[in-house]
Amino acid sequence: MKTVNQSIQIDGIDKKILRALMSDARTPILEIARQVGISGAAIHQRLRKLEKSKLISGSKFVINPKVLGYTTMAFIGVFLDKAVSNPEAVRQLQKIPEVLECHYTTGNWSVFIKVLCKDNEHLMQVLNKDIQSITGVSRTETFISLDQQIDRQIKI
């Protein structure tokens, strides 16, 4: 997916709206309107403008994977035989539900992925059965996360 670097101008009111929603996306519009000092209709209008500009790409609930038994987060550098293998390898990685993110990178690996598994045994199965069996994957290098220390979005 190619992206075009576009910049949107946002003012102090937009920033206050965004900060409130980034803190809790379920904050009622009228509560934000009271905090900011403008009408609820003006908040809606500004949100539509921000959505149209693609600065806001949606809202979502965040699932706590530990409650579902997923406790092993790992980052895996994937070495591919040839650059032409990249698109097909990524298509195959998309089919693996434990793969949460996939990035083309500079450096040693062709792609770098983030996976979430129930435990180390599950991770080993995903590595051996799913990832390393993809055509073009020559080898992988795995880093298990012991504990996530920072989880944030860009500051507005």
mmCIF file with all atom_site columns, C-alpha atoms in Angstrom:
data_model
loop_
_atom_site.group_PDB
_atom_site.id
_atom_site.type_symbol
_atom_site.label_atom_id
_atom_site.label_alt_id
_atom_site.label_comp_id
_atom_site.label_asym_id
_atom_site.label_entity_id
_atom_site.label_seq_id
_atom_site.pdbx_PDB_ins_code
_atom_site.Cartn_x
_atom_site.Cartn_y
_atom_site.Cartn_z
_atom_site.occupancy
_atom_site.B_iso_or_equiv
_atom_site.pdbx_formal_charge
_atom_site.auth_seq_id
_atom_site.auth_comp_id
_atom_site.auth_asym_id
_atom_site.auth_atom_id
_atom_site.pdbx_PDB_model_num
ATOM 1   C CA . MET A 1 1   ? 0.000   0.000   0.000  1.00 0.00 ? 1   MET A CA 1
ATOM 2   C CA . LYS A 1 2   ? 1.518   3.301   -1.062 1.00 0.00 ? 2   LYS A CA 1
ATOM 3   C CA . THR A 1 3   ? 0.828   6.404   0.943  1.00 0.00 ? 3   THR A CA 1
ATOM 4   C CA . VAL A 1 4   ? 1.042   10.014  -0.055 1.00 0.00 ? 4   VAL A CA 1
ATOM 5   C CA . ASN A 1 5   ? 2.575   12.345  2.488  1.00 0.00 ? 5   ASN A CA 1
ATOM 6   C CA . GLN A 1 6   ? -0.073  14.941  3.049  1.00 0.00 ? 6   GLN A CA 1
ATOM 7   C CA . SER A 1 7   ? -0.204  17.396  5.882  1.00 0.00 ? 7   SER A CA 1
ATOM 8   C CA . ILE A 1 8   ? -3.376  18.807  7.367  1.00 0.00 ? 8   ILE A CA 1
ATOM 9   C CA . GLN A 1 9   ? -3.542  21.969  9.416  1.00 0.00 ? 9   GLN A CA 1
ATOM 10  C CA . ILE A 1 10  ? -5.242  21.483  12.767 1.00 0.00 ? 10  ILE A CA 1
ATOM 11  C CA . ASP A 1 11  ? -5.904  24.205  15.303 1.00 0.00 ? 11  ASP A CA 1
ATOM 12  C CA . GLY A 1 12  ? -6.008  24.167  19.093 1.00 0.00 ? 12  GLY A CA 1
ATOM 13  C CA . ILE A 1 13  ? -9.677  23.169  19.177 1.00 0.00 ? 13  ILE A CA 1
ATOM 14  C CA . ASP A 1 14  ? -9.037  20.217  16.843 1.00 0.00 ? 14  ASP A CA 1
ATOM 15  C CA . LYS A 1 15  ? -6.154  19.163  19.100 1.00 0.00 ? 15  LYS A CA 1
ATOM 16  C CA . LYS A 1 16  ? -8.364  19.296  22.212 1.00 0.00 ? 16  LYS A CA 1
ATOM 17  C CA . ILE A 1 17  ? -11.021 17.186  20.468 1.00 0.00 ? 17  ILE A CA 1
ATOM 18  C CA . LEU A 1 18  ? -8.435  14.667  19.292 1.00 0.00 ? 18  LEU A CA 1
ATOM 19  C CA . ARG A 1 19  ? -6.770  14.425  22.704 1.00 0.00 ? 19  ARG A CA 1
ATOM 20  C CA . ALA A 1 20  ? -10.124 13.782  24.400 1.00 0.00 ? 20  ALA A CA 1
ATOM 21  C CA . LEU A 1 21  ? -11.029 11.040  21.929 1.00 0.00 ? 21  LEU A CA 1
ATOM 22  C CA . MET A 1 22  ? -7.549  9.502   21.987 1.00 0.00 ? 22  MET A CA 1
ATOM 23  C CA . SER A 1 23  ? -7.815  9.308   25.773 1.00 0.00 ? 23  SER A CA 1
ATOM 24  C CA . ASP A 1 24  ? -11.263 7.656   25.566 1.00 0.00 ? 24  ASP A CA 1
ATOM 25  C CA . ALA A 1 25  ? -12.973 7.212   22.196 1.00 0.00 ? 25  ALA A CA 1
ATOM 26  C CA . ARG A 1 26  ? -16.287 6.711   24.013 1.00 0.00 ? 26  ARG A CA 1
ATOM 27  C CA . THR A 1 27  ? -16.289 10.231  25.471 1.00 0.00 ? 27  THR A CA 1
ATOM 28  C CA . PRO A 1 28  ? -19.676 11.779  24.596 1.00 0.00 ? 28  PRO A CA 1
ATOM 29  C CA . ILE A 1 29  ? -19.488 14.563  22.007 1.00 0.00 ? 29  ILE A CA 1
ATOM 30  C CA . LEU A 1 30  ? -21.450 16.908  24.282 1.00 0.00 ? 30  LEU A CA 1
ATOM 31  C CA . GLU A 1 31  ? -18.921 16.364  27.090 1.00 0.00 ? 31  GLU A CA 1
ATOM 32  C CA . ILE A 1 32  ? -16.102 17.272  24.704 1.00 0.00 ? 32  ILE A CA 1
ATOM 33  C CA . ALA A 1 33  ? -18.113 20.287  23.523 1.00 0.00 ? 33  ALA A CA 1
ATOM 34  C CA . ARG A 1 34  ? -18.444 21.513  27.134 1.00 0.00 ? 34  ARG A CA 1
ATOM 35  C CA . GLN A 1 35  ? -14.698 21.022  27.738 1.00 0.00 ? 35  GLN A CA 1
ATOM 36  C CA . VAL A 1 36  ? -13.733 22.824  24.536 1.00 0.00 ? 36  VAL A CA 1
ATOM 37  C CA . GLY A 1 37  ? -16.389 25.546  24.735 1.00 0.00 ? 37  GLY A CA 1
ATOM 38  C CA . ILE A 1 38  ? -18.129 25.027  21.383 1.00 0.00 ? 38  ILE A CA 1
ATOM 39  C CA . SER A 1 39  ? -21.372 23.355  20.328 1.00 0.00 ? 39  SER A CA 1
ATOM 40  C CA . GLY A 1 40  ? -21.839 19.634  19.790 1.00 0.00 ? 40  GLY A CA 1
ATOM 41  C CA . ALA A 1 41  ? -22.694 20.355  16.147 1.00 0.00 ? 41  ALA A CA 1
ATOM 42  C CA . ALA A 1 42  ? -19.347 22.153  15.723 1.00 0.00 ? 42  ALA A CA 1
ATOM 43  C CA . ILE A 1 43  ? -17.560 19.126  17.199 1.00 0.00 ? 43  ILE A CA 1
ATOM 44  C CA . HIS A 1 44  ? -19.351 16.825  14.721 1.00 0.00 ? 44  HIS A CA 1
ATOM 45  C CA . GLN A 1 45  ? -18.444 19.153  11.845 1.00 0.00 ? 45  GLN A CA 1
ATOM 46  C CA . ARG A 1 46  ? -14.774 19.201  12.861 1.00 0.00 ? 46  ARG A CA 1
ATOM 47  C CA . LEU A 1 47  ? -14.719 15.417  13.263 1.00 0.00 ? 47  LEU A CA 1
ATOM 48  C CA . ARG A 1 48  ? -16.166 14.986  9.745  1.00 0.00 ? 48  ARG A CA 1
ATOM 49  C CA . LYS A 1 49  ? -13.441 17.298  8.416  1.00 0.00 ? 49  LYS A CA 1
ATOM 50  C CA . LEU A 1 50  ? -10.746 15.299  10.247 1.00 0.00 ? 50  LEU A CA 1
ATOM 51  C CA . GLU A 1 51  ? -12.182 11.990  8.984  1.00 0.00 ? 51  GLU A CA 1
ATOM 52  C CA . LYS A 1 52  ? -12.385 13.318  5.417  1.00 0.00 ? 52  LYS A CA 1
ATOM 53  C CA . SER A 1 53  ? -8.722  14.382  5.625  1.00 0.00 ? 53  SER A CA 1
ATOM 54  C CA . LYS A 1 54  ? -7.920  10.807  6.789  1.00 0.00 ? 54  LYS A CA 1
ATOM 55  C CA . LEU A 1 55  ? -6.268  12.096  9.974  1.00 0.00 ? 55  LEU A CA 1
ATOM 56  C CA . ILE A 1 56  ? -8.856  10.001  11.840 1.00 0.00 ? 56  ILE A CA 1
ATOM 57  C CA . SER A 1 57  ? -9.149  6.533   10.389 1.00 0.00 ? 57  SER A CA 1
ATOM 58  C CA . GLY A 1 58  ? -11.760 5.167   12.768 1.00 0.00 ? 58  GLY A CA 1
ATOM 59  C CA . SER A 1 59  ? -12.207 4.090   16.344 1.00 0.00 ? 59  SER A CA 1
ATOM 60  C CA . LYS A 1 60  ? -11.950 0.662   17.869 1.00 0.00 ? 60  LYS A CA 1
ATOM 61  C CA . PHE A 1 61  ? -12.210 -1.272  21.079 1.00 0.00 ? 61  PHE A CA 1
ATOM 62  C CA . VAL A 1 62  ? -8.912  -2.635  22.368 1.00 0.00 ? 62  VAL A CA 1
ATOM 63  C CA . ILE A 1 63  ? -9.006  -6.278  23.407 1.00 0.00 ? 63  ILE A CA 1
ATOM 64  C CA . ASN A 1 64  ? -6.798  -7.406  26.289 1.00 0.00 ? 64  ASN A CA 1
ATOM 65  C CA . PRO A 1 65  ? -5.240  -10.559 24.769 1.00 0.00 ? 65  PRO A CA 1
ATOM 66  C CA . LYS A 1 66  ? -4.021  -11.837 28.162 1.00 0.00 ? 66  LYS A CA 1
ATOM 67  C CA . VAL A 1 67  ? -7.641  -12.341 29.234 1.00 0.00 ? 67  VAL A CA 1
ATOM 68  C CA . LEU A 1 68  ? -7.990  -14.699 26.252 1.00 0.00 ? 68  LEU A CA 1
ATOM 69  C CA . GLY A 1 69  ? -4.798  -16.545 27.210 1.00 0.00 ? 69  GLY A CA 1
ATOM 70  C CA . TYR A 1 70  ? -2.413  -14.903 24.704 1.00 0.00 ? 70  TYR A CA 1
ATOM 71  C CA . THR A 1 71  ? 0.694   -14.121 26.743 1.00 0.00 ? 71  THR A CA 1
ATOM 72  C CA . THR A 1 72  ? 3.644   -14.486 24.351 1.00 0.00 ? 72  THR A CA 1
ATOM 73  C CA . MET A 1 73  ? 4.410   -11.525 22.110 1.00 0.00 ? 73  MET A CA 1
ATOM 74  C CA . ALA A 1 74  ? 7.275   -11.954 19.677 1.00 0.00 ? 74  ALA A CA 1
ATOM 75  C CA . PHE A 1 75  ? 8.926   -10.039 16.889 1.00 0.00 ? 75  PHE A CA 1
ATOM 76  C CA . ILE A 1 76  ? 10.281  -12.094 14.023 1.00 0.00 ? 76  ILE A CA 1
ATOM 77  C CA . GLY A 1 77  ? 12.736  -11.049 11.348 1.00 0.00 ? 77  GLY A CA 1
ATOM 78  C CA . VAL A 1 78  ? 11.949  -13.049 8.215  1.00 0.00 ? 78  VAL A CA 1
ATOM 79  C CA . PHE A 1 79  ? 14.689  -13.698 5.666  1.00 0.00 ? 79  PHE A CA 1
ATOM 80  C CA . LEU A 1 80  ? 13.393  -14.330 2.139  1.00 0.00 ? 80  LEU A CA 1
ATOM 81  C CA . ASP A 1 81  ? 15.304  -15.994 -0.704 1.00 0.00 ? 81  ASP A CA 1
ATOM 82  C CA . LYS A 1 82  ? 14.570  -13.250 -3.228 1.00 0.00 ? 82  LYS A CA 1
ATOM 83  C CA . ALA A 1 83  ? 12.906  -9.853  -3.193 1.00 0.00 ? 83  ALA A CA 1
ATOM 84  C CA . VAL A 1 84  ? 10.349  -11.182 -5.684 1.00 0.00 ? 84  VAL A CA 1
ATOM 85  C CA . SER A 1 85  ? 9.147   -13.513 -2.898 1.00 0.00 ? 85  SER A CA 1
ATOM 86  C CA . ASN A 1 86  ? 8.062   -10.563 -0.726 1.00 0.00 ? 86  ASN A CA 1
ATOM 87  C CA . PRO A 1 87  ? 4.485   -9.975  -1.977 1.00 0.00 ? 87  PRO A CA 1
ATOM 88  C CA . GLU A 1 88  ? 3.586   -13.670 -1.950 1.00 0.00 ? 88  GLU A CA 1
ATOM 89  C CA . ALA A 1 89  ? 5.187   -14.189 1.475  1.00 0.00 ? 89  ALA A CA 1
ATOM 90  C CA . VAL A 1 90  ? 3.180   -11.262 2.852  1.00 0.00 ? 90  VAL A CA 1
ATOM 91  C CA . ARG A 1 91  ? -0.028  -12.751 1.384  1.00 0.00 ? 91  ARG A CA 1
ATOM 92  C CA . GLN A 1 92  ? 0.763   -16.020 3.165  1.00 0.00 ? 92  GLN A CA 1
ATOM 93  C CA . LEU A 1 93  ? 1.582   -14.208 6.427  1.00 0.00 ? 93  LEU A CA 1
ATOM 94  C CA . GLN A 1 94  ? -1.811  -12.456 6.256  1.00 0.00 ? 94  GLN A CA 1
ATOM 95  C CA . LYS A 1 95  ? -3.468  -15.868 6.486  1.00 0.00 ? 95  LYS A CA 1
ATOM 96  C CA . ILE A 1 96  ? -1.841  -16.574 9.875  1.00 0.00 ? 96  ILE A CA 1
ATOM 97  C CA . PRO A 1 97  ? -4.136  -15.147 12.589 1.00 0.00 ? 97  PRO A CA 1
ATOM 98  C CA . GLU A 1 98  ? -1.310  -14.815 15.116 1.00 0.00 ? 98  GLU A CA 1
ATOM 99  C CA . VAL A 1 99  ? 0.508   -12.328 12.845 1.00 0.00 ? 99  VAL A CA 1
ATOM 100 C CA . LEU A 1 100 ? -0.611  -8.886  14.012 1.00 0.00 ? 100 LEU A CA 1
ATOM 101 C CA . GLU A 1 101 ? 1.740   -6.666  11.996 1.00 0.00 ? 101 GLU A CA 1
ATOM 102 C CA . CYS A 1 102 ? 4.068   -7.025  9.046  1.00 0.00 ? 102 CYS A CA 1
ATOM 103 C CA . HIS A 1 103 ? 6.601   -4.436  7.921  1.00 0.00 ? 103 HIS A CA 1
ATOM 104 C CA . TYR A 1 104 ? 9.017   -4.244  5.010  1.00 0.00 ? 104 TYR A CA 1
ATOM 105 C CA . THR A 1 105 ? 12.309  -3.136  6.521  1.00 0.00 ? 105 THR A CA 1
ATOM 106 C CA . THR A 1 106 ? 15.818  -2.039  5.771  1.00 0.00 ? 106 THR A CA 1
ATOM 107 C CA . GLY A 1 107 ? 18.614  -4.076  7.258  1.00 0.00 ? 107 GLY A CA 1
ATOM 108 C CA . ASN A 1 108 ? 19.005  -7.810  7.520  1.00 0.00 ? 108 ASN A CA 1
ATOM 109 C CA . TRP A 1 109 ? 15.407  -8.983  7.186  1.00 0.00 ? 109 TRP A CA 1
ATOM 110 C CA . SER A 1 110 ? 13.075  -8.772  4.236  1.00 0.00 ? 110 SER A CA 1
ATOM 111 C CA . VAL A 1 111 ? 10.071  -8.371  6.522  1.00 0.00 ? 111 VAL A CA 1
ATOM 112 C CA . PHE A 1 112 ? 9.640   -7.924  10.255 1.00 0.00 ? 112 PHE A CA 1
ATOM 113 C CA . ILE A 1 113 ? 6.481   -9.263  11.881 1.00 0.00 ? 113 ILE A CA 1
ATOM 114 C CA . LYS A 1 114 ? 4.790   -9.039  15.247 1.00 0.00 ? 114 LYS A CA 1
ATOM 115 C CA . VAL A 1 115 ? 3.027   -12.173 16.459 1.00 0.00 ? 115 VAL A CA 1
ATOM 116 C CA . LEU A 1 116 ? 0.896   -12.956 19.489 1.00 0.00 ? 116 LEU A CA 1
ATOM 117 C CA . CYS A 1 117 ? 0.678   -16.516 20.785 1.00 0.00 ? 117 CYS A CA 1
ATOM 118 C CA . LYS A 1 118 ? -0.725  -18.254 23.844 1.00 0.00 ? 118 LYS A CA 1
ATOM 119 C CA . ASP A 1 119 ? 2.675   -19.454 25.047 1.00 0.00 ? 119 ASP A CA 1
ATOM 120 C CA . ASN A 1 120 ? 6.149   -20.425 23.821 1.00 0.00 ? 120 ASN A CA 1
ATOM 121 C CA . GLU A 1 121 ? 4.923   -23.810 22.606 1.00 0.00 ? 121 GLU A CA 1
ATOM 122 C CA . HIS A 1 122 ? 2.245   -22.119 20.510 1.00 0.00 ? 122 HIS A CA 1
ATOM 123 C CA . LEU A 1 123 ? 4.880   -19.710 19.163 1.00 0.00 ? 123 LEU A CA 1
ATOM 124 C CA . MET A 1 124 ? 7.086   -22.658 18.181 1.00 0.00 ? 124 MET A CA 1
ATOM 125 C CA . GLN A 1 125 ? 4.164   -24.242 16.303 1.00 0.00 ? 125 GLN A CA 1
ATOM 126 C CA . VAL A 1 126 ? 3.411   -20.989 14.458 1.00 0.00 ? 126 VAL A CA 1
ATOM 127 C CA . LEU A 1 127 ? 7.083   -20.617 13.543 1.00 0.00 ? 127 LEU A CA 1
ATOM 128 C CA . ASN A 1 128 ? 7.642   -24.204 12.425 1.00 0.00 ? 128 ASN A CA 1
ATOM 129 C CA . LYS A 1 129 ? 4.269   -25.045 10.898 1.00 0.00 ? 129 LYS A CA 1
ATOM 130 C CA . ASP A 1 130 ? 3.079   -21.733 9.492  1.00 0.00 ? 130 ASP A CA 1
ATOM 131 C CA . ILE A 1 131 ? 5.845   -19.176 8.957  1.00 0.00 ? 131 ILE A CA 1
ATOM 132 C CA . GLN A 1 132 ? 8.856   -21.298 8.036  1.00 0.00 ? 132 GLN A CA 1
ATOM 133 C CA . SER A 1 133 ? 6.780   -23.398 5.637  1.00 0.00 ? 133 SER A CA 1
ATOM 134 C CA . ILE A 1 134 ? 6.031   -20.347 3.444  1.00 0.00 ? 134 ILE A CA 1
ATOM 135 C CA . THR A 1 135 ? 7.709   -20.635 0.055  1.00 0.00 ? 135 THR A CA 1
ATOM 136 C CA . GLY A 1 136 ? 10.655  -18.244 -0.116 1.00 0.00 ? 136 GLY A CA 1
ATOM 137 C CA . VAL A 1 137 ? 11.275  -18.054 3.636  1.00 0.00 ? 137 VAL A CA 1
ATOM 138 C CA . SER A 1 138 ? 14.889  -19.110 4.124  1.00 0.00 ? 138 SER A CA 1
ATOM 139 C CA . ARG A 1 139 ? 15.061  -18.534 7.889  1.00 0.00 ? 139 ARG A CA 1
ATOM 140 C CA . THR A 1 140 ? 13.704  -16.477 10.753 1.00 0.00 ? 140 THR A CA 1
ATOM 141 C CA . GLU A 1 141 ? 15.107  -14.690 13.776 1.00 0.00 ? 141 GLU A CA 1
ATOM 142 C CA . THR A 1 142 ? 12.782  -14.427 16.780 1.00 0.00 ? 142 THR A CA 1
ATOM 143 C CA . PHE A 1 143 ? 12.757  -11.980 19.680 1.00 0.00 ? 143 PHE A CA 1
ATOM 144 C CA . ILE A 1 144 ? 10.304  -12.644 22.518 1.00 0.00 ? 144 ILE A CA 1
ATOM 145 C CA . SER A 1 145 ? 8.978   -9.579  24.315 1.00 0.00 ? 145 SER A CA 1
ATOM 146 C CA . LEU A 1 146 ? 9.303   -9.909  28.077 1.00 0.00 ? 146 LEU A CA 1
ATOM 147 C CA . ASP A 1 147 ? 7.053   -6.940  28.859 1.00 0.00 ? 147 ASP A CA 1
ATOM 148 C CA . GLN A 1 148 ? 5.748   -3.971  26.873 1.00 0.00 ? 148 GLN A CA 1
ATOM 149 C CA . GLN A 1 149 ? 6.846   -0.742  28.518 1.00 0.00 ? 149 GLN A CA 1
ATOM 150 C CA . ILE A 1 150 ? 5.415   1.880   26.143 1.00 0.00 ? 150 ILE A CA 1
ATOM 151 C CA . ASP A 1 151 ? 2.136   1.788   24.216 1.00 0.00 ? 151 ASP A CA 1
ATOM 152 C CA . ARG A 1 152 ? 1.023   5.078   22.729 1.00 0.00 ? 152 ARG A CA 1
ATOM 153 C CA . GLN A 1 153 ? 0.018   6.983   19.661 1.00 0.00 ? 153 GLN A CA 1
ATOM 154 C CA . ILE A 1 154 ? 1.751   10.004  18.226 1.00 0.00 ? 154 ILE A CA 1
ATOM 155 C CA . LYS A 1 155 ? 1.354   13.096  20.407 1.00 0.00 ? 155 LYS A CA 1
ATOM 156 C CA . ILE A 1 156 ? -1.165  15.686  19.233 1.00 0.00 ? 156 ILE A CA 1
#
